[in-house]
Amino acid sequence: MIIKTDPDIIKGYFEDYSGLLGGYADRVILPENEKEARDILLEASAKKIPVTISGGGTGVTGARIPFGGWVISTERLNKIIGINGKTLTATLQPGVRLSDLENELSKKGLIYLPDPTEPNAFLGGTISTNASGAKGFKYGSTRNYVKRLKILLSTGDIIDIKRGDYFINRSMIFSLKLKNKEIKIKIPDYSMPEIKTAAGYYVKDRMDFLDLFIGHEGTLGFILETDMALSKRPEGVMSFFSFFSSEDDAISFVRDAKTCNAMSLEYMDENSLSLLRTKYPNIPKSAKGLIYFEQDYKKESEPRLIDSWTKLLEKHKALTEDSYFADSDRERAKLKELRHTLPDAVNEIVKKNKMPKVGTDIAVPDAGFREMLKFYKEKLASSGIDYLIFGHIGESHMHVNMLPRTEEEFKKSREIYMEFAKKAVGMGGTVSAEHGIGKIKHHFLEIMYGKDNLKQMALLKKTLDPSCILGLDNIFPKELLE
Ligand SMILES: Cc1cc2nc3c(=O)[nH]c(=O)nc-3n(C[C@H](O)[C@H](O)[C@H](O)COP(=O)(O)OP(=O)(O)OC[C@H]3O[C@@H](n4cnc5c(N)ncnc54)[C@H](O)[C@@H]3O)c2cc1C
């Protein structure tokens, strides 16, 4: 095991993409096997030292940023233990980088479908946040692909469970039998919205017990190993970057496109396109919105699909002459790069402004999408704050990025965010559809579930992490553990 204490070296572990400042820890420990990880947690538990688990550090909620105690990094637990092409299963350690997994799988004609957008994220991090990616519209979030988890609790106990082993209900007391003991876990009784969500512990009637550990944000245990479901690579994938001269046309296109079996349906607004034009001047001047969509297909259906998508784009007045189309990995890589330029460009502005961005992760039921978008735009226009909106339009899940230039604008952005969260929750939406709550969104989670339910989450955590050392201040304020 490696232990790092040099402040200049370990300071890199005190940041992620949230802009949250002020993180600190005494040491960063890199275990190389299960025994070392267990010894660290047992010592920390005995001494009540807070432990923050660190993955790839690409999170956007400050969840891996420590405020005291120790950091356990999974970067040396990074083995692809096995890839079984017959059962379509990958057995992985938590520190496997998504890009490494993708490279290995592509050599074998396989694919990992959730494909969260940031290639430097680690598997353990994506399970812990229930990440989803651009293909989420068709294939859903990480949760759908976890077949087995091996979890080390802070007590040193190990839970090794497969999907289908145990089913639980809201409000019940579940007795989990471990090697030498039994843990009684009170399952909270709140109702989650029936849409894509990554806000708070996953709790449903007739849910798989395994699902409790997907999206737990490093608060319940240390994911040591996982079996993930794979798929065969599709025969073909076509990708379209289609510009529209009106936002309304773009949204109407999406409404129809939802019935056409697309893998992804993503959106960028006018402000996003203006920002991208500095690097990509060919983006048409008249474009007021972009829909990026992809479809996987069997070779024989290619001409029919191109024909039907072209007709649909024409029906909704897309700027077809200026749009981009890719049907090879090489061409697609260029579109991917264009798409990835946007968060990078946003980060550049954040650095220049010296003020963190305020980015939302709200999703609402489809029926309320237009109303929510109108609400965003009205509030933002009257605020005078720079912003851009992009995201997973197929799932009515947009990221509003507010880019304050001053302390005052930052405060105002947070107030506006609160208004967005209240409006979305009132419509049956979620305050986090994919990024999680981390350390910066407790008050939004409280709007969604209320303080009593946050207390139930804290109680649940205490039963699995009785010394209360893991991922403190993630999901709910640590004071609720007292
Ligand atoms: C440019 C960019 C694009 C992004 N796009 C997307 C996107 O499309 N969809 C999406 O969902 N997210 C996206 N994200 C956010 C981020 O990539 C995800 O949240 C990702 O899942 C974080 O993984 P990580 O390994 O970096 O985790 P970290 O940031 O290191 O940690 C995240 C959480 O996981 C916990 N954790 C890590 N490993 C373990 C473990 N072994 N056991 C228990 N807990 C653990 C940590 O304690 C922490 O709570 C994006 C981020 C960036 C910067």
XYZ file of C-alpha atoms and ligand atoms in Angstrom:
535
model
C 0.000 0.000 0.000
C 1.158 3.524 -0.694
C 0.601 6.323 1.817
C 0.995 9.895 0.633
C 1.258 12.783 3.065
C 3.200 15.465 1.160
C 0.749 18.412 1.022
C 1.845 19.355 -2.511
C 1.158 15.862 -3.771
C -2.097 15.126 -1.951
C -3.775 18.461 -2.696
C -4.893 17.037 -6.082
C -7.269 14.739 -4.153
C -8.990 17.738 -2.575
C -10.725 18.784 -5.748
C -13.144 17.517 -8.358
C -15.222 19.369 -10.971
C -17.605 20.963 -8.450
C -15.460 24.007 -7.703
C -15.845 23.210 -3.975
C -12.820 24.640 -2.174
C -11.184 24.084 1.193
C -10.782 20.287 1.202
C -8.041 18.775 3.362
C -6.911 15.429 4.758
C -3.991 14.056 6.765
C -3.107 11.350 4.285
C -4.097 9.638 1.077
C -3.869 5.850 1.169
C -3.748 3.644 -1.907
C -4.565 0.038 -0.921
C -3.538 -2.674 -3.363
C -5.763 -5.478 -2.168
C -8.797 -6.303 -0.080
C -6.815 -6.997 3.106
C -5.124 -3.601 3.014
C -8.428 -1.833 2.382
C -9.978 -3.726 5.299
C -7.099 -2.908 7.660
C -7.377 0.793 6.820
C -11.116 0.866 7.478
C -10.803 -1.106 10.705
C -8.145 1.280 12.022
C -10.135 4.342 10.942
C -13.304 2.932 12.557
C -11.530 2.188 15.824
C -10.080 5.711 15.929
C -13.216 7.349 14.436
C -11.202 8.918 11.643
C -13.358 10.160 8.739
C -12.618 8.367 5.454
C -13.430 9.710 2.006
C -13.249 7.275 -0.898
C -11.746 8.713 -4.046
C -12.291 7.454 -7.579
C -11.313 9.315 -10.730
C -12.149 12.708 -9.206
C -14.429 13.686 -12.097
C -17.479 14.119 -9.881
C -19.251 17.466 -9.908
C -20.693 17.567 -6.390
C -17.635 17.539 -4.133
C -18.442 13.990 -2.998
C -14.820 12.816 -3.147
C -13.451 15.966 -1.509
C -12.407 15.254 2.097
C -12.842 17.662 4.989
C -10.434 16.036 7.417
C -9.343 12.458 8.112
C -8.054 10.086 5.455
C -8.648 9.584 1.762
C -8.684 6.042 0.364
C -7.981 6.148 -3.335
C -8.989 3.221 -5.544
C -6.402 3.964 -8.224
C -4.288 0.869 -7.513
C -7.331 -1.386 -7.395
C -7.627 -1.069 -11.134
C -7.621 -4.608 -12.525
C -9.952 -5.826 -15.197
C -10.263 -9.217 -13.498
C -12.079 -10.895 -16.346
C -14.203 -10.316 -19.410
C -16.539 -13.149 -20.294
C -17.844 -12.833 -23.848
C -20.254 -15.745 -23.346
C -22.048 -14.472 -20.269
C -21.403 -10.859 -21.363
C -19.971 -9.961 -17.964
C -16.924 -7.948 -16.893
C -15.502 -8.547 -13.410
C -13.768 -5.351 -12.369
C -11.982 -3.669 -9.522
C -13.321 -0.219 -8.633
C -10.349 1.756 -9.946
C -10.793 0.651 -13.565
C -10.946 3.769 -15.719
C -13.886 3.881 -18.137
C -11.575 4.588 -21.091
C -9.438 1.510 -20.238
C -12.528 -0.652 -20.023
C -13.771 0.653 -23.353
C -10.406 -0.071 -25.019
C -10.344 -3.647 -23.716
C -13.936 -4.282 -24.710
C -13.535 -2.903 -28.216
C -10.750 -5.455 -28.862
C -13.306 -8.181 -28.121
C -16.221 -6.700 -30.070
C -18.008 -5.814 -26.827
C -19.404 -2.632 -25.364
C -20.369 -1.229 -21.951
C -23.670 0.464 -22.629
C -24.136 3.130 -19.908
C -21.013 4.898 -21.194
C -20.926 7.936 -18.854
C -19.492 10.834 -20.831
C -16.303 11.482 -18.877
C -13.744 8.773 -19.848
C -11.538 9.404 -16.790
C -14.227 8.361 -14.312
C -13.585 5.063 -12.491
C -16.086 2.216 -12.353
C -16.460 2.496 -8.560
C -17.215 6.203 -8.870
C -19.832 5.645 -11.552
C -21.579 2.961 -9.457
C -21.388 5.130 -6.390
C -23.067 8.016 -8.244
C -25.273 5.862 -10.512
C -23.862 7.784 -13.466
C -25.551 7.774 -16.821
C -24.330 8.894 -20.190
C -25.378 10.062 -23.599
C -26.983 6.704 -24.394
C -29.110 6.955 -21.263
C -32.252 7.623 -23.285
C -32.310 4.028 -24.528
C -30.071 2.179 -22.106
C -30.604 3.922 -18.766
C -28.109 4.453 -15.955
C -25.266 2.391 -14.461
C -27.781 0.719 -12.113
C -29.188 -1.398 -14.957
C -25.770 -2.997 -15.578
C -24.630 -3.941 -12.066
C -24.977 -7.707 -11.654
C -22.933 -8.165 -8.502
C -21.210 -6.026 -5.870
C -18.629 -6.852 -3.261
C -18.738 -4.181 -0.602
C -16.417 -3.704 2.338
C -18.174 -2.109 5.306
C -16.337 0.131 7.757
C -16.802 -2.663 10.324
C -14.573 -4.902 8.192
C -17.534 -7.066 7.159
C -17.981 -7.922 3.512
C -21.259 -8.012 1.636
C -20.984 -9.963 -1.611
C -24.359 -9.894 -3.328
C -25.763 -10.684 -6.736
C -28.784 -9.086 -8.319
C -31.747 -11.214 -7.345
C -30.331 -12.412 -3.983
C -32.597 -10.267 -1.781
C -35.652 -8.117 -2.340
C -36.762 -5.463 0.125
C -39.632 -3.011 0.617
C -39.884 0.544 1.848
C -40.322 0.898 5.647
C -39.327 -2.696 6.368
C -36.607 -3.827 8.733
C -34.320 -6.021 6.678
C -32.110 -8.565 8.432
C -28.866 -8.944 6.549
C -27.020 -12.108 7.547
C -23.250 -11.771 7.375
C -20.571 -14.317 8.272
C -20.606 -13.751 12.021
C -23.458 -11.383 12.623
C -26.796 -10.056 11.530
C -27.424 -6.389 10.724
C -30.924 -4.980 10.973
C -31.463 -2.257 8.405
C -34.476 0.042 8.574
C -35.370 0.898 4.981
C -36.677 4.481 4.646
C -40.238 5.030 3.422
C -40.066 8.005 1.085
C -41.269 7.757 -2.522
C -38.840 8.463 -5.321
C -40.038 10.209 -8.468
C -40.770 7.846 -11.361
C -38.112 9.390 -13.586
C -34.338 9.230 -13.957
C -32.946 10.205 -10.544
C -29.698 10.004 -8.553
C -30.883 11.974 -5.524
C -30.542 10.223 -2.152
C -30.566 6.505 -1.431
C -32.522 4.373 -3.866
C -35.615 3.164 -2.054
C -38.609 1.442 -3.618
C -41.064 -1.318 -2.876
C -39.924 -4.738 -4.158
C -36.466 -3.356 -4.880
C -33.327 -5.409 -5.159
C -31.161 -4.963 -2.049
C -28.164 -4.498 -4.364
C -29.684 -1.255 -5.621
C -29.226 0.390 -2.230
C -25.477 0.472 -2.907
C -25.793 2.074 -6.339
C -25.825 5.833 -5.919
C -24.765 5.771 -2.238
C -21.984 8.317 -2.875
C -19.345 6.577 -0.794
C -21.425 6.706 2.402
C -22.319 3.048 3.018
C -19.224 1.062 2.116
C -16.217 0.619 -0.122
C -17.018 -1.065 -3.438
C -14.248 -3.647 -3.829
C -15.355 -5.526 -6.891
C -18.212 -5.682 -9.332
C -19.687 -7.748 -12.144
C -21.055 -5.514 -14.879
C -23.282 -6.511 -17.798
C -21.862 -6.036 -21.286
C -23.300 -6.182 -24.777
C -22.063 -7.111 -28.211
C -21.036 -4.112 -30.305
C -23.853 -3.106 -32.611
C -23.306 -3.672 -36.356
C -23.592 0.040 -36.974
C -24.143 3.326 -35.171
C -25.228 6.501 -36.903
C -24.801 9.883 -35.267
C -26.412 13.157 -36.260
C -25.586 16.700 -35.186
C -28.648 18.543 -36.435
C -29.060 22.284 -36.123
C -32.441 24.029 -35.895
C -33.219 27.687 -36.470
C -35.787 27.650 -33.660
C -35.768 26.032 -30.253
C -39.401 25.136 -30.703
C -38.647 23.108 -33.852
C -35.860 21.298 -32.020
C -38.200 20.337 -29.161
C -40.938 19.204 -31.552
C -38.368 17.061 -33.348
C -37.440 15.410 -30.050
C -41.090 14.631 -29.277
C -41.329 12.611 -32.527
C -37.803 11.207 -32.299
C -38.570 9.614 -28.936
C -40.644 6.981 -30.700
C -37.859 6.107 -33.183
C -35.617 3.960 -30.958
C -32.725 6.465 -30.751
C -29.931 5.648 -28.267
C -29.327 9.236 -27.325
C -31.201 12.487 -27.697
C -29.142 15.416 -26.487
C -29.551 19.170 -26.752
C -27.453 22.335 -26.822
C -29.068 25.760 -26.690
C -28.210 28.927 -28.588
C -25.744 30.129 -25.922
C -23.901 26.801 -25.998
C -23.581 27.078 -29.775
C -22.251 30.659 -29.527
C -19.562 29.420 -27.153
C -18.645 26.530 -29.449
C -18.421 28.828 -32.504
C -15.111 30.239 -31.273
C -13.557 26.820 -31.951
C -16.002 25.628 -34.632
C -16.788 28.687 -36.823
C -18.768 26.510 -39.270
C -21.666 26.168 -36.857
C -24.433 27.963 -38.801
C -25.121 31.522 -37.647
C -28.883 30.975 -37.808
C -28.750 27.923 -35.507
C -30.724 28.403 -32.291
C -30.401 24.837 -31.075
C -28.655 21.554 -31.745
C -29.972 18.049 -31.329
C -27.316 15.365 -31.127
C -28.747 11.909 -31.588
C -27.449 8.443 -32.234
C -28.974 5.167 -33.243
C -27.535 1.654 -33.229
C -28.743 -0.652 -35.972
C -28.301 -3.803 -38.020
C -26.540 -3.187 -41.339
C -29.548 -4.179 -43.437
C -31.701 -1.385 -41.939
C -29.207 1.427 -42.613
C -30.771 2.924 -45.798
C -34.278 2.781 -44.301
C -33.147 4.496 -41.095
C -31.248 7.260 -42.881
C -34.315 7.870 -45.007
C -36.721 8.049 -42.063
C -34.451 10.296 -39.970
C -33.957 12.623 -42.956
C -37.724 12.884 -43.405
C -38.224 13.602 -39.708
C -35.515 16.292 -39.740
C -37.097 17.906 -42.800
C -40.557 17.793 -41.200
C -39.196 19.788 -38.255
C -37.260 22.236 -40.445
C -33.759 21.193 -39.331
C -30.909 22.983 -41.108
C -30.048 19.732 -42.876
C -27.497 21.250 -45.293
C -25.378 22.449 -42.363
C -25.810 19.426 -40.130
C -23.183 16.748 -39.505
C -23.579 13.021 -39.908
C -21.198 10.250 -38.797
C -21.408 6.518 -39.402
C -17.863 5.467 -38.559
C -15.914 5.503 -35.294
C -13.454 8.008 -36.785
C -16.160 10.471 -37.795
C -17.942 9.956 -34.515
C -14.791 10.731 -32.565
C -14.805 14.202 -34.182
C -18.397 14.789 -33.090
C -17.575 13.495 -29.625
C -14.720 15.963 -29.447
C -17.025 18.807 -30.437
C -19.458 17.731 -27.766
C -16.728 17.480 -25.130
C -15.442 20.938 -26.050
C -18.466 22.458 -24.351
C -17.707 21.487 -20.721
C -14.063 22.419 -21.350
C -15.115 25.842 -22.672
C -17.350 26.303 -19.637
C -14.427 25.466 -17.344
C -12.312 28.075 -19.136
C -14.927 30.740 -18.397
C -15.121 29.612 -14.778
C -11.343 30.025 -14.473
C -11.455 33.447 -16.132
C -14.346 34.603 -13.919
C -12.628 33.176 -10.821
C -16.095 32.232 -9.669
C -17.546 28.677 -9.574
C -20.282 27.852 -12.031
C -23.684 26.939 -10.681
C -24.818 23.908 -12.647
C -28.151 22.133 -12.279
C -28.892 18.451 -12.730
C -32.678 18.673 -12.556
C -35.040 16.398 -14.497
C -38.813 16.635 -14.716
C -41.539 14.342 -16.061
C -41.809 14.640 -19.864
C -45.198 16.345 -19.669
C -43.656 19.290 -17.817
C -40.547 19.732 -19.947
C -41.616 22.756 -22.026
C -42.995 24.501 -18.932
C -39.722 23.925 -17.074
C -37.579 25.174 -19.960
C -39.711 28.313 -20.229
C -39.321 28.855 -16.477
C -35.526 28.493 -16.750
C -35.272 30.973 -19.559
C -37.547 33.606 -18.032
C -35.730 33.554 -14.703
C -32.307 33.585 -16.314
C -33.130 36.367 -18.773
C -34.297 38.667 -15.976
C -31.227 37.865 -13.837
C -28.618 39.160 -16.310
C -26.384 36.210 -15.413
C -24.552 34.466 -18.285
C -25.820 30.945 -18.786
C -26.079 28.065 -21.162
C -28.366 25.066 -21.230
C -27.520 21.644 -22.584
C -28.163 18.026 -21.756
C -30.269 14.946 -22.048
C -33.424 16.288 -23.653
C -34.712 12.774 -24.387
C -35.090 12.301 -20.624
C -36.303 15.873 -19.938
C -33.046 16.372 -18.060
C -31.169 19.569 -18.852
C -28.069 21.028 -17.260
C -28.488 24.766 -16.731
C -24.996 26.228 -16.289
C -24.986 29.661 -14.690
C -21.661 31.470 -15.010
C -21.555 34.198 -12.377
C -18.851 36.861 -12.663
C -19.123 38.342 -9.178
C -19.851 37.191 -5.640
C -23.232 38.868 -5.902
C -24.094 37.022 -9.131
C -22.951 33.780 -7.538
C -25.358 34.317 -4.641
C -28.130 35.180 -7.050
C -27.391 32.035 -9.115
C -27.794 29.884 -5.997
C -31.137 31.579 -5.263
C -32.305 30.955 -8.809
C -31.209 27.339 -8.517
C -33.370 27.030 -5.413
C -36.358 28.355 -7.374
C -35.673 25.827 -10.146
C -35.450 22.997 -7.630
C -38.752 23.964 -5.956
C -40.526 24.259 -9.290
C -39.172 20.881 -10.499
C -40.064 19.072 -7.269
C -43.549 20.591 -7.450
C -43.876 19.008 -10.899
C -42.757 15.546 -9.704
C -39.144 16.045 -10.771
C -35.767 15.360 -9.179
C -33.046 17.739 -7.983
C -30.381 15.372 -9.290
C -30.880 13.042 -12.211
C -27.303 11.775 -12.598
C -24.611 13.626 -10.637
C -25.783 12.918 -7.093
C -26.047 15.288 -4.144
C -22.527 15.271 -2.749
C -21.660 18.069 -0.357
C -23.226 20.940 -2.250
C -26.881 20.025 -2.752
C -28.208 19.001 0.688
C -30.765 21.781 0.784
C -32.128 20.736 -2.624
C -32.513 17.160 -1.398
C -34.374 18.508 1.628
C -36.826 20.265 -0.708
C -37.395 16.954 -2.423
C -37.777 14.676 0.586
C -38.074 16.829 3.717
C -35.874 16.775 6.808
C -37.489 13.674 8.367
C -36.599 11.590 5.343
C -33.035 12.889 5.397
C -32.932 11.696 9.014
C -34.107 8.258 7.832
C -31.220 8.229 5.353
C -28.829 9.061 8.202
C -30.276 6.230 10.308
C -29.820 3.783 7.459
C -26.211 4.865 7.038
C -25.557 4.388 10.772
C -26.637 0.746 10.668
C -24.081 -0.059 7.941
C -21.372 2.369 9.085
C -21.871 2.481 12.875
C -18.718 4.483 13.571
C -19.967 7.076 11.027
C -16.689 7.563 9.189
C -17.509 7.058 5.515
C -18.237 9.864 3.049
C -19.268 12.328 5.738
C -21.443 15.192 4.503
C -22.280 13.387 1.285
C -26.019 13.240 0.486
C -27.138 14.718 3.866
C -25.436 16.993 6.442
C -23.221 15.048 8.818
C -24.966 16.726 11.770
C -27.907 14.377 11.155
C -25.702 11.517 12.316
C -25.365 12.979 15.807
C -16.668 16.736 -18.502
C -17.521 15.908 -17.587
C -18.621 15.226 -18.115
C -19.416 14.458 -17.287
N -20.484 13.804 -17.833
C -21.261 13.026 -17.041
C -22.375 12.305 -17.597
O -22.646 12.334 -18.787
N -23.134 11.573 -16.750
C -22.869 11.490 -15.419
O -23.602 10.804 -14.701
N -21.835 12.160 -14.874
C -21.024 12.911 -15.639
N -19.961 13.594 -15.086
C -19.709 13.477 -13.630
C -18.743 12.335 -13.229
O -17.973 11.886 -14.309
C -19.527 11.181 -12.633
O -20.180 11.600 -11.460
C -18.669 9.945 -12.294
O -19.523 8.892 -11.941
C -17.661 10.189 -11.174
O -16.760 9.103 -11.146
P -15.323 9.257 -10.466
O -14.633 7.947 -10.531
O -14.609 10.405 -11.033
O -15.746 9.514 -8.953
P -15.213 10.546 -7.866
O -15.509 11.938 -8.282
O -13.826 10.239 -7.494
O -16.165 10.144 -6.652
C -17.559 10.231 -6.767
C -18.213 9.513 -5.600
O -17.981 8.110 -5.686
C -17.460 7.611 -4.442
N -16.637 6.442 -4.752
C -15.657 6.356 -5.674
N -15.168 5.105 -5.696
C -15.846 4.399 -4.754
C -15.782 3.056 -4.290
N -14.915 2.176 -4.786
N -16.627 2.683 -3.309
C -17.509 3.549 -2.790
N -17.609 4.829 -3.185
C -16.789 5.245 -4.148
C -16.712 8.788 -3.870
O -16.550 8.646 -2.477
C -17.651 9.917 -4.234
O -18.714 9.946 -3.314
C -19.134 14.365 -15.888
C -18.021 15.036 -15.374
C -17.223 15.796 -16.202
C -16.027 16.482 -15.610
